mmCIF file of C-alpha atoms in Angstrom:
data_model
loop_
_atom_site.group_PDB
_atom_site.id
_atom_site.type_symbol
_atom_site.label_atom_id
_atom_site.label_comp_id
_atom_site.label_asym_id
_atom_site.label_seq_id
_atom_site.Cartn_x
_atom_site.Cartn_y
_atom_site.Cartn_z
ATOM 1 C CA UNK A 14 -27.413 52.834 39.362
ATOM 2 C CA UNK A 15 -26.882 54.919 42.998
ATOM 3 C CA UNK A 16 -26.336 51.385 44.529
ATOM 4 C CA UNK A 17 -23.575 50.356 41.844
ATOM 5 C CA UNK A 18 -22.166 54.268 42.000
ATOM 6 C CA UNK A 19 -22.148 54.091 45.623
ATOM 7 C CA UNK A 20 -20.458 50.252 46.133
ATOM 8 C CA UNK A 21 -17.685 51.628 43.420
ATOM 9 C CA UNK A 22 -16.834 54.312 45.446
ATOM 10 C CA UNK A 23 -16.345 52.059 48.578
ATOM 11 C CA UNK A 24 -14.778 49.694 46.584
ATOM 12 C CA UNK A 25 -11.844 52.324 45.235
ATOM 13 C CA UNK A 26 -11.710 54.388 48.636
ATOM 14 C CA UNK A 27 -8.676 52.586 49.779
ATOM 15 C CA UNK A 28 -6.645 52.854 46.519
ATOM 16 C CA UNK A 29 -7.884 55.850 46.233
ATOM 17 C CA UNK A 30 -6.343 57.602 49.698
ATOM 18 C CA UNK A 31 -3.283 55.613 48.650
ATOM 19 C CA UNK A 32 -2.878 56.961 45.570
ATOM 20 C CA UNK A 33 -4.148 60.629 46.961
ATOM 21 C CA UNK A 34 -1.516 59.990 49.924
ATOM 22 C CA UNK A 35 1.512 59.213 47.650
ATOM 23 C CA UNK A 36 0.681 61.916 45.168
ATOM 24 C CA UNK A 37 0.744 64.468 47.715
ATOM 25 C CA UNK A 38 3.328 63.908 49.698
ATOM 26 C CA UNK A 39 5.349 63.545 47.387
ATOM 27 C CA UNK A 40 5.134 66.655 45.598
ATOM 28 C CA UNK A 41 4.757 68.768 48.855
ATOM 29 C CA UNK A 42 8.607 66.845 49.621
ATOM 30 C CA UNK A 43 10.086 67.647 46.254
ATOM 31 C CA UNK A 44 8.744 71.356 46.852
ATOM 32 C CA UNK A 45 9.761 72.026 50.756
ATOM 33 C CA UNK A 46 13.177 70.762 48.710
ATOM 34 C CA UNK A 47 13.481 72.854 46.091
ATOM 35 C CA UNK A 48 14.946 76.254 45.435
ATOM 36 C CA UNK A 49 13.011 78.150 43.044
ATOM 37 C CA UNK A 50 15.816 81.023 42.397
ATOM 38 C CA UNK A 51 18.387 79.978 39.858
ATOM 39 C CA UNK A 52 21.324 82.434 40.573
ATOM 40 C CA UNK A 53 23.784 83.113 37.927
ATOM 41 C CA UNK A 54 27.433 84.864 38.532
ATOM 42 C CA UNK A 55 28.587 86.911 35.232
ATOM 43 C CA UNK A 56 31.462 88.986 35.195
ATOM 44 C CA UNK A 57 31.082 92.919 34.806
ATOM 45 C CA UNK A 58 34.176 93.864 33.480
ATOM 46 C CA UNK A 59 37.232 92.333 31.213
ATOM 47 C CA UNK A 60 39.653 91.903 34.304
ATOM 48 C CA UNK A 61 37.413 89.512 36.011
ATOM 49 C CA UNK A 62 37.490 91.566 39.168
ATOM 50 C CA UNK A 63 33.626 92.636 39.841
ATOM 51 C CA UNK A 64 31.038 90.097 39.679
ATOM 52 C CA UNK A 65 27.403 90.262 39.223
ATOM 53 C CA UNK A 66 24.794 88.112 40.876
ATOM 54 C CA UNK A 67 21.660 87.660 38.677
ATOM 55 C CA UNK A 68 18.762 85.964 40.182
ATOM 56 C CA UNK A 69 16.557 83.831 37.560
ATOM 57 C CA UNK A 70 13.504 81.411 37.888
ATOM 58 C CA UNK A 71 14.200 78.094 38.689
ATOM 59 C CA UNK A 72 12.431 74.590 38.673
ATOM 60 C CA UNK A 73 8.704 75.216 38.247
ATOM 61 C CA UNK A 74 8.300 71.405 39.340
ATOM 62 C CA UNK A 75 4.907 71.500 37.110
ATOM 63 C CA UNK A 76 6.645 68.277 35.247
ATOM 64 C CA UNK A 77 5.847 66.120 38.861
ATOM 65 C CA UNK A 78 2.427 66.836 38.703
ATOM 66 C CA UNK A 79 2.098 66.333 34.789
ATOM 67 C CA UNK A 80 4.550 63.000 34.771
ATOM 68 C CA UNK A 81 1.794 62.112 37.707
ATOM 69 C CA UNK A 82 -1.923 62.894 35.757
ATOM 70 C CA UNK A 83 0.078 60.937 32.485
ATOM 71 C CA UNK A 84 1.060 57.869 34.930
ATOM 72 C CA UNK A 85 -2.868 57.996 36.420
ATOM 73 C CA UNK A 86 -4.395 57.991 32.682
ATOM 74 C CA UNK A 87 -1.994 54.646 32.336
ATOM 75 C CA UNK A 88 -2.568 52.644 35.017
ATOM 76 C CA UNK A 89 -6.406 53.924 36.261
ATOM 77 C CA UNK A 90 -7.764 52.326 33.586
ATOM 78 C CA UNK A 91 -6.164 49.182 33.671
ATOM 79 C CA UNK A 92 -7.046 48.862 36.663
ATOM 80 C CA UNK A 93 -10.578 49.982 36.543
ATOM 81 C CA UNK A 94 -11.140 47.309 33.293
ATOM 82 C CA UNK A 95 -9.294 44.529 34.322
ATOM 83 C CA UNK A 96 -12.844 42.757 35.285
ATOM 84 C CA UNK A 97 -13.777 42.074 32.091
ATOM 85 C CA UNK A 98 -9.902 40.258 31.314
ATOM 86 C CA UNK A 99 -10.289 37.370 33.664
ATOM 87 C CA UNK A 100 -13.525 34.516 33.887
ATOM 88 C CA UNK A 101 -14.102 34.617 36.997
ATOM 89 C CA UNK A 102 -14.564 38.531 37.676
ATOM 90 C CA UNK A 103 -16.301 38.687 34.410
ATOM 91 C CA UNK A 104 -19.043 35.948 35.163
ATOM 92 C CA UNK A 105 -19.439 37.608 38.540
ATOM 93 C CA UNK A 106 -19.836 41.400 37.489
ATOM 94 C CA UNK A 107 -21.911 40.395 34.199
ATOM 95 C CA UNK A 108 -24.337 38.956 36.685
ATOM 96 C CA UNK A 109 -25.299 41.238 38.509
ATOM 97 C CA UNK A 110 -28.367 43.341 37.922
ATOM 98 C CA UNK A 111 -26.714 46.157 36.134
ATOM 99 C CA UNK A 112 -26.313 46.080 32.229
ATOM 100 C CA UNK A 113 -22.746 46.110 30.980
ATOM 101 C CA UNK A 114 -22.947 49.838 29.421
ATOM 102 C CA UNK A 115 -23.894 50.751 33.097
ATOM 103 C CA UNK A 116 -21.248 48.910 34.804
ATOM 104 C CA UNK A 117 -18.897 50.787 32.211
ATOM 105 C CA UNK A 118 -20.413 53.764 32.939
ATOM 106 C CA UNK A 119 -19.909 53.310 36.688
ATOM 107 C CA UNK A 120 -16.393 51.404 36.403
ATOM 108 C CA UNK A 121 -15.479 55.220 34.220
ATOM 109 C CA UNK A 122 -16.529 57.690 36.961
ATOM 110 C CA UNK A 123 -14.328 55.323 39.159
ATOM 111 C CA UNK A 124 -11.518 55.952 37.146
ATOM 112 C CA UNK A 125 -12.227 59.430 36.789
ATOM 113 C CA UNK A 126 -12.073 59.748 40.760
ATOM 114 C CA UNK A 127 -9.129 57.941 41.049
ATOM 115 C CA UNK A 128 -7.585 59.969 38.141
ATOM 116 C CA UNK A 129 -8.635 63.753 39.626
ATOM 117 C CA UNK A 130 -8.845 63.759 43.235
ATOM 118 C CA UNK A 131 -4.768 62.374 43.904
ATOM 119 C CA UNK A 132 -4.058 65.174 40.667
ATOM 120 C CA UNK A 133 -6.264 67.752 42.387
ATOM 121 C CA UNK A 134 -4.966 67.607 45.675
ATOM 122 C CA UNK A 135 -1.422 66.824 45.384
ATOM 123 C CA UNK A 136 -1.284 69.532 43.002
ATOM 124 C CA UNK A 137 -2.969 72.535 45.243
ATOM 125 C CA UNK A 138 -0.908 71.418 48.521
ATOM 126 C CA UNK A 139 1.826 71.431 45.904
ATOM 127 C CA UNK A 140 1.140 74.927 44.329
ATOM 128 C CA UNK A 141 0.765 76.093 48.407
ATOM 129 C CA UNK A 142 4.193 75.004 48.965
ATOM 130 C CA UNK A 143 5.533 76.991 46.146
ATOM 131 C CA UNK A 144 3.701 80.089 46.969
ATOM 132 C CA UNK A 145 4.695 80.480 50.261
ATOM 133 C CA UNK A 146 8.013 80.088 49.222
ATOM 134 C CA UNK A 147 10.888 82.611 48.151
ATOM 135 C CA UNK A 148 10.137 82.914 43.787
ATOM 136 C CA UNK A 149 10.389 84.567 40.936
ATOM 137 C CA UNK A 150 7.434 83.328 39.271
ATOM 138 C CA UNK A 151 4.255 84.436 37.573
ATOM 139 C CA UNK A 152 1.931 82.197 40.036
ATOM 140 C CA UNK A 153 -1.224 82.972 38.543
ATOM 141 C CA UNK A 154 -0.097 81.117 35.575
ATOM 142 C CA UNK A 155 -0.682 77.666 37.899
ATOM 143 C CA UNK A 156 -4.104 77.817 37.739
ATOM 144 C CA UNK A 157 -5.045 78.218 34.423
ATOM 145 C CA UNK A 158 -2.860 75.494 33.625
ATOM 146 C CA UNK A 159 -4.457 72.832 35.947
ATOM 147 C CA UNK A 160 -8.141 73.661 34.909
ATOM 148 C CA UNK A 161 -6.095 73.607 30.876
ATOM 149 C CA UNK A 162 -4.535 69.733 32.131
ATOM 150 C CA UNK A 163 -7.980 68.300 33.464
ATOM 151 C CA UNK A 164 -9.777 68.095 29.995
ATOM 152 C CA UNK A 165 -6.420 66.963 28.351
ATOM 153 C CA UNK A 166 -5.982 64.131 30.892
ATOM 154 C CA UNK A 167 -9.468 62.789 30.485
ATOM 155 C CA UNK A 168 -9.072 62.316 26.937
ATOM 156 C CA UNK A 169 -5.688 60.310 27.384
ATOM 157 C CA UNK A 170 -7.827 58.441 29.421
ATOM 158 C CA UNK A 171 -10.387 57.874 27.268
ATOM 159 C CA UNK A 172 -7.740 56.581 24.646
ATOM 160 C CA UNK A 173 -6.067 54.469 26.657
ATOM 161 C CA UNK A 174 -9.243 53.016 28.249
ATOM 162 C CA UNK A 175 -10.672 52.225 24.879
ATOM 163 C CA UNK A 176 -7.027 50.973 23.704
ATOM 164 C CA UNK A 177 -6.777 48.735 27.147
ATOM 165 C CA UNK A 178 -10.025 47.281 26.618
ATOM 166 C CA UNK A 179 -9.152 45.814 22.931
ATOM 167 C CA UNK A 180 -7.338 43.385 24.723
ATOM 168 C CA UNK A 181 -8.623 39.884 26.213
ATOM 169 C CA UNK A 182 -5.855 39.982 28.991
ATOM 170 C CA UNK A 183 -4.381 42.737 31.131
ATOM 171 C CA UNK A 184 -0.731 41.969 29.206
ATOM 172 C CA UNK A 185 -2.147 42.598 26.183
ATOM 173 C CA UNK A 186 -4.050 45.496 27.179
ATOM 174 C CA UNK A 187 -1.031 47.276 28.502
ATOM 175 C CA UNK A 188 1.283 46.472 25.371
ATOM 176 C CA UNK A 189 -1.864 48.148 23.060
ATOM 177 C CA UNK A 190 -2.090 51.332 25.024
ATOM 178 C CA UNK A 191 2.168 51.476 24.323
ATOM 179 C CA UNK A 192 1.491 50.492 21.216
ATOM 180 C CA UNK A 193 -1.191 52.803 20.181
ATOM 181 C CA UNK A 194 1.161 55.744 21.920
ATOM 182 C CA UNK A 195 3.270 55.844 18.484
ATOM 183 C CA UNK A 196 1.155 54.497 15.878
ATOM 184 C CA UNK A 197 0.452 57.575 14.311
ATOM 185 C CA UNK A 198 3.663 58.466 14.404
ATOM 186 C CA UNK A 199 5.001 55.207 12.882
ATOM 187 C CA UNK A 200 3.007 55.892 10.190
ATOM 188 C CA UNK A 201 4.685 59.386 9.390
ATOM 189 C CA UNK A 202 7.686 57.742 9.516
ATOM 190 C CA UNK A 203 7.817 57.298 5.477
ATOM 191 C CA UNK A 204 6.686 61.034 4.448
ATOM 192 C CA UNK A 205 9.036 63.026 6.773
ATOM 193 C CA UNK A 206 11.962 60.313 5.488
ATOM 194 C CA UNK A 207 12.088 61.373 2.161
ATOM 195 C CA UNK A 208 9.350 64.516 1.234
ATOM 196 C CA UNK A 209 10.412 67.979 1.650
ATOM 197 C CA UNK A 210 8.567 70.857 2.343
ATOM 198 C CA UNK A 211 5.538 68.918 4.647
ATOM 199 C CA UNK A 212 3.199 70.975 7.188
ATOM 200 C CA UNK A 213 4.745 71.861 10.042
ATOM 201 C CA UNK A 214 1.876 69.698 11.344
ATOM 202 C CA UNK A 215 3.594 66.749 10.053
ATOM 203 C CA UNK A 216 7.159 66.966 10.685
ATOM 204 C CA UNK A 217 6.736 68.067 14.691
ATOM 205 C CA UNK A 218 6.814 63.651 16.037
ATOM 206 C CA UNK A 219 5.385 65.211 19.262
ATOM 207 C CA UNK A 220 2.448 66.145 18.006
ATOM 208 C CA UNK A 221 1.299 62.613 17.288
ATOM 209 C CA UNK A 222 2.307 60.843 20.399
ATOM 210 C CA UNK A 223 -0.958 59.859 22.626
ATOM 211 C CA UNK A 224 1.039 61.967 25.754
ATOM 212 C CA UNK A 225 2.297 65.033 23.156
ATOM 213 C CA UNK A 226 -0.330 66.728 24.168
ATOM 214 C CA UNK A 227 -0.067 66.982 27.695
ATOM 215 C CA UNK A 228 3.718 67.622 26.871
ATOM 216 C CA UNK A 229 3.253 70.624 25.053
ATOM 217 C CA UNK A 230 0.907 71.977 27.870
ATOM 218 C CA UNK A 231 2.950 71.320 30.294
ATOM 219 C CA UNK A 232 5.602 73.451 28.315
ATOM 220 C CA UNK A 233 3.590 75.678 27.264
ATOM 221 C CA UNK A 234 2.788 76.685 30.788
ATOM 222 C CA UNK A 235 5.869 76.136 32.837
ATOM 223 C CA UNK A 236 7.201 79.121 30.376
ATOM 224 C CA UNK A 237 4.478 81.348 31.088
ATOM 225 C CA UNK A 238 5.073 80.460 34.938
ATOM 226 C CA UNK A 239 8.599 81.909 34.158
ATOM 227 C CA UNK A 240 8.466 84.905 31.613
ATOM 228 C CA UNK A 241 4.680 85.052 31.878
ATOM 229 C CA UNK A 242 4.064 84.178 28.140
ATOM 230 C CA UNK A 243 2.168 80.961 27.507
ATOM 231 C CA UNK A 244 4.062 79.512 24.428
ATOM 232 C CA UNK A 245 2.217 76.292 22.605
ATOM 233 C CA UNK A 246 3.359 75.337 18.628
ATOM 234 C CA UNK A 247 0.112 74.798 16.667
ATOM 235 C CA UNK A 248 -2.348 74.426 19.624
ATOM 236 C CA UNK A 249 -5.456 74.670 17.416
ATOM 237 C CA UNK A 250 -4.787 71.585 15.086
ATOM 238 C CA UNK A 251 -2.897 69.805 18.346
ATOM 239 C CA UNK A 252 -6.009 69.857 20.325
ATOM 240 C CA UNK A 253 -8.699 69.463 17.792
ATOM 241 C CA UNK A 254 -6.726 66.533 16.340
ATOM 242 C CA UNK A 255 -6.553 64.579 19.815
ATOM 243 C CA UNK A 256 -10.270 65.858 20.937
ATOM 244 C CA UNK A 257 -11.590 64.300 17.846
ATOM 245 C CA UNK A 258 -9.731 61.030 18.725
ATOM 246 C CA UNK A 259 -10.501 60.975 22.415
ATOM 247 C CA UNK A 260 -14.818 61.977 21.333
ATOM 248 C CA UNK A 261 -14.151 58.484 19.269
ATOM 249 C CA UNK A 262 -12.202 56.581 21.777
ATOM 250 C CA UNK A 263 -15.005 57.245 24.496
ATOM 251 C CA UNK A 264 -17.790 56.441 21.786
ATOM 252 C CA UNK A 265 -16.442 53.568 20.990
ATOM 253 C CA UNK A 266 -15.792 52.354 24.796
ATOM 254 C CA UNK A 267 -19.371 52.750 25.950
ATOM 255 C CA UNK A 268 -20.747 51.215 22.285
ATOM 256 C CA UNK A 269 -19.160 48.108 22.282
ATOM 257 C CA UNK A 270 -19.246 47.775 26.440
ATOM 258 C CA UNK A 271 -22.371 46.014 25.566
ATOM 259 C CA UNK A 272 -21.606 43.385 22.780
ATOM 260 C CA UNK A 273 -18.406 42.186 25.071
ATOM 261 C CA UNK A 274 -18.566 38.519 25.253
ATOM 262 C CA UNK A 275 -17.731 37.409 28.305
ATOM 263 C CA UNK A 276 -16.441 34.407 27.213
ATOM 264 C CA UNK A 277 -13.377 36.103 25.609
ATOM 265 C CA UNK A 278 -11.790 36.691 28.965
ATOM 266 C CA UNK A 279 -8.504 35.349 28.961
ATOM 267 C CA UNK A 280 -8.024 34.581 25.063
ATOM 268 C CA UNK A 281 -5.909 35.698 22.534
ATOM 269 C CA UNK A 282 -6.470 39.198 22.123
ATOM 270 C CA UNK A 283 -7.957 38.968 18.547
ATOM 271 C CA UNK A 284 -9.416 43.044 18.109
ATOM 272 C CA UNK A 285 -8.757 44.564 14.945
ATOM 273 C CA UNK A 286 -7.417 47.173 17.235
ATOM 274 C CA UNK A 287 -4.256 45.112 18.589
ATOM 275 C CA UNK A 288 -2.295 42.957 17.177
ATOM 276 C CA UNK A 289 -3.310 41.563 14.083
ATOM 277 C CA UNK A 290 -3.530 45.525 12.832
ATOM 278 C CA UNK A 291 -0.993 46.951 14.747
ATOM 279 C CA UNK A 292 2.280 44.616 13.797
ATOM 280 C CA UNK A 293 1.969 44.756 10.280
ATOM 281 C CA UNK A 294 1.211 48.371 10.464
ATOM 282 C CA UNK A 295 4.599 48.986 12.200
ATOM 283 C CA UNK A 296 6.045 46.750 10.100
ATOM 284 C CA UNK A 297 5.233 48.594 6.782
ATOM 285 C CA UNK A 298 5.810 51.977 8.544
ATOM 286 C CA UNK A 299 9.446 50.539 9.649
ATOM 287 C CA UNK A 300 10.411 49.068 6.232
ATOM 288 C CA UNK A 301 9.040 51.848 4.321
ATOM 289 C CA UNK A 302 12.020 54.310 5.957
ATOM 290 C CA UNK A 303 14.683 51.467 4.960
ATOM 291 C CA UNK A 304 15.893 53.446 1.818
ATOM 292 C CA UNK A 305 17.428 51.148 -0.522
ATOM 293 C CA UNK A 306 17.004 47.914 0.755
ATOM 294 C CA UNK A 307 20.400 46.222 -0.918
ATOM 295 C CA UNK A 308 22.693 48.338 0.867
ATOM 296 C CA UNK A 309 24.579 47.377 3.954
ATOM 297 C CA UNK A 310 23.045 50.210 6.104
ATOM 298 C CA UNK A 311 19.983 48.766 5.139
ATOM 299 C CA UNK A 312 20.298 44.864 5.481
ATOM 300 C CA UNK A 313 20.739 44.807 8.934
ATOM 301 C CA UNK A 314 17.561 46.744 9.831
ATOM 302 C CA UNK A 315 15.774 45.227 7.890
ATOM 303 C CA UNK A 316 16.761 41.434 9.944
ATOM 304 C CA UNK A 317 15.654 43.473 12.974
ATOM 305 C CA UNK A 318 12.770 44.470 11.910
ATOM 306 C CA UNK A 319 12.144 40.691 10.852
ATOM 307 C CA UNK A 320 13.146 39.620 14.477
ATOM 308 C CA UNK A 321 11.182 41.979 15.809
ATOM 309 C CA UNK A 322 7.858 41.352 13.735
ATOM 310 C CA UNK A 323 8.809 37.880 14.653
ATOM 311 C CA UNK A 324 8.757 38.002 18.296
ATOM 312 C CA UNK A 325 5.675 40.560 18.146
ATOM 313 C CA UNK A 326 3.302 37.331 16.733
ATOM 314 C CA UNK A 327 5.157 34.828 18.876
ATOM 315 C CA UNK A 328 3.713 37.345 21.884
ATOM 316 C CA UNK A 329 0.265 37.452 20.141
ATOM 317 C CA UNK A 330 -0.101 33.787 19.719
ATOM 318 C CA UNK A 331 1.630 33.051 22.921
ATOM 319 C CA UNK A 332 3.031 30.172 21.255
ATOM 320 C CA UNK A 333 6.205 29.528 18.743
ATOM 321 C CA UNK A 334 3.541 28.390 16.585
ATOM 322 C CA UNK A 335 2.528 30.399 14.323
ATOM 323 C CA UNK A 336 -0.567 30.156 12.279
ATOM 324 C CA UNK A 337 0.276 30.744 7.865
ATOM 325 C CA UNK A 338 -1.678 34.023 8.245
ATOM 326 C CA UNK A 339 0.612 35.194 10.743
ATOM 327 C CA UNK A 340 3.416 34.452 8.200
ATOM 328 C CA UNK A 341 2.004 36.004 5.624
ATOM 329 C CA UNK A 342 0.832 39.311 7.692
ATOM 330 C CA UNK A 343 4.639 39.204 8.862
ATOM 331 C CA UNK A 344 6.370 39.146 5.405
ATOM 332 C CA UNK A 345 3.630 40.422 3.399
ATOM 333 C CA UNK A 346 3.963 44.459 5.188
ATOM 334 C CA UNK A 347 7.548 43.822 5.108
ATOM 335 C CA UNK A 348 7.901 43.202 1.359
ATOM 336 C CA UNK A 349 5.539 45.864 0.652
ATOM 337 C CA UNK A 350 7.110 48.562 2.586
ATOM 338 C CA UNK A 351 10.547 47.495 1.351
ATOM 339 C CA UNK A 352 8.903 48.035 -1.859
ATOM 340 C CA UNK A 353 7.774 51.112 -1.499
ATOM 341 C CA UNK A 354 11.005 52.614 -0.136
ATOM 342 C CA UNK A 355 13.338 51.134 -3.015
ATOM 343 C CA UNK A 356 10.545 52.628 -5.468
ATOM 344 C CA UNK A 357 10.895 56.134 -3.568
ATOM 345 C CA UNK A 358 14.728 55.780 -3.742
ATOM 346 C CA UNK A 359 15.330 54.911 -7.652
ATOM 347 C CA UNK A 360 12.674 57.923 -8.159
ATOM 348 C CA UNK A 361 14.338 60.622 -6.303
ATOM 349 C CA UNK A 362 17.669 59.213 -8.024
ATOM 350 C CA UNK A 363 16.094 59.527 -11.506
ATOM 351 C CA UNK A 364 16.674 55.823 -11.936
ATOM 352 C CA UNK A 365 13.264 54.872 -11.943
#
């Protein structure tokens, strides 16, 4: 296992300073750029004669190093699992003499290097910049926030490494991790159309977007950097809810690592956690919102979600072939949600 640790390490260092390189220059660029004082010119009397000059803080640029740990939990692990999506790489790393929950073990750490040390030090030479610059800001609030972004990161990695690993192909994988951004909140798409009075839980979309959490930090933070107030909506359920997922995402990665076949390299990507789930679930969720499903407004979605369902298995199957069950688990969600909504319609209407 030191071997295979050490050989991935020399295997990533390039990408790694490139990445690190990038990162870091180009937040310490933005900052040397940037004026952290927002000034603001009110007038103190009627006439318009005297003016006031109020200085206020500006640009806490903490979105450039958040937009940059979210972009790194994206693409780190497609790169770091793209072995086991094409023949050759797979025959050649399932053959050597480490199992495949170590290699998955040792392909993660990778990606947690190449994840933390471009966040870690573009952010600190970033933070430096801003400090020894002319602000108005509560500084101490930087660090709590990056030691508050670390844990948050690693479990949209762990998502979106489990997600990305569904997939037979590096396409595929890609379009999951997209697709498994919005699912759950596709599928509270049909209670916040028509029920009133839902938790707050439900009716904030953010909340249930694979990146809402590291939105709301960010936000959270960049106001306490400001006013010196940390300010996050519902932080207990927002957390717990994605920690829970994220504990499951990383179970599930290193518990199937060993049942991969490696003969499914390159195949349609067949996972009950891609396509053959995931388009008819949007396709009930969208058709569910339709309202009544005879109405002009309605007609016209309803073709586009058809289209769209359409070209979703035609991408699947790679082929304008499609197979009957791909028919059916087009039409079938379709019908079902359109269904449902025309049901919820005539009921709130009294007609039903």
């Amino acid at each position: 296992m030191k071997q295979a640790l050490a050989y991935e390490f020399k295997r990533i260092l390039l990408p790694l300073c490139i990445f690190t390189a990038i990162a870091a220059v180009l937040f310490a660029a933005i900052a040397l750029s940037t004026d952290f004082i927002d000034v603001y010119h009110e007038f103190a009397d009627p006439s318009g004669t005297a003016i006031i000059e109020t200085e206020h803080p500006g640009d806490t640029l903490l979105t450039l190093p958040t937009f940059l740990l979210c972009l790194l939990c994206t693409a780190v692990p497609a790169m770091q699992y793209a072995y086991r999506m094409k023949r050759r790489s797979v025959d050649l790393w399932y053959s050597l003499p480490v199992s495949r929950l170590g290699l998955m073990f040792v392909r993660t750490v990778g990606g947690f290097a190449l994840v933390l040390v471009p966040y870690t030090v573009s952010y600190w030479l970033g933070f430096t910049v801003i400090a020894c610059s002319e602000n108005l800001f509560h500084l101490v609030w930087y660090v709590p926030f990056f030691f508050a972004s670390i844990p948050v990161g690693l479990l949209l990695y762990g998502v979106n490494a489990f997600v990305f690993t569904r997939a037979n192909t590096v396409g595929d994988g890609i379009l999951f991790m997209l697709l498994w951004a919005f699912v759950f909140l596709a599928a509270l798409a049909y209670p916040n159309a028509y029920l009133n009075n839902l938790p707050h839980e439900m009716t904030n979309a953010t909340y249930y977007i694979s990146y809402g959490p590291m939105g709301w930090l960010f936000s959270g933070f960049a106001n306490a950097v400001r006013t010196g107030r940390v300010s996050i909506p519902d932080p207990a359920f927002l957390y717990t809810f994605w920690s829970i997922f994220g504990a499951a995402a990383y179970f599930g990665l290193f518990f199937t690592a060993k049942r991969h076949p490696a003969e499914n390299a390159g195949r349609i990507s067949d996972s009950w956690f891609g396509y053959r789930v995931l388009i008819p679930a949007y396709l009930f969720c969208g058709a569910s919102t339709l309202g009544n499903i005879f109405s002009l407004y309605a007609l016209p979605s309803l073709a586009m979600l058809l289209v769209a369902g359409l070209v979703a298995f035609i991408v699947y199957r790679r082929s304008f072939r499609l197979r009957s069950q791909d028919v059916l688990s087009l039409f079938i969600p379709v019908l079902a949600g359109c269904l449902l909504s025309l049901l919820t319609v005539l009921y709130f209407t009294g007609n039903l």
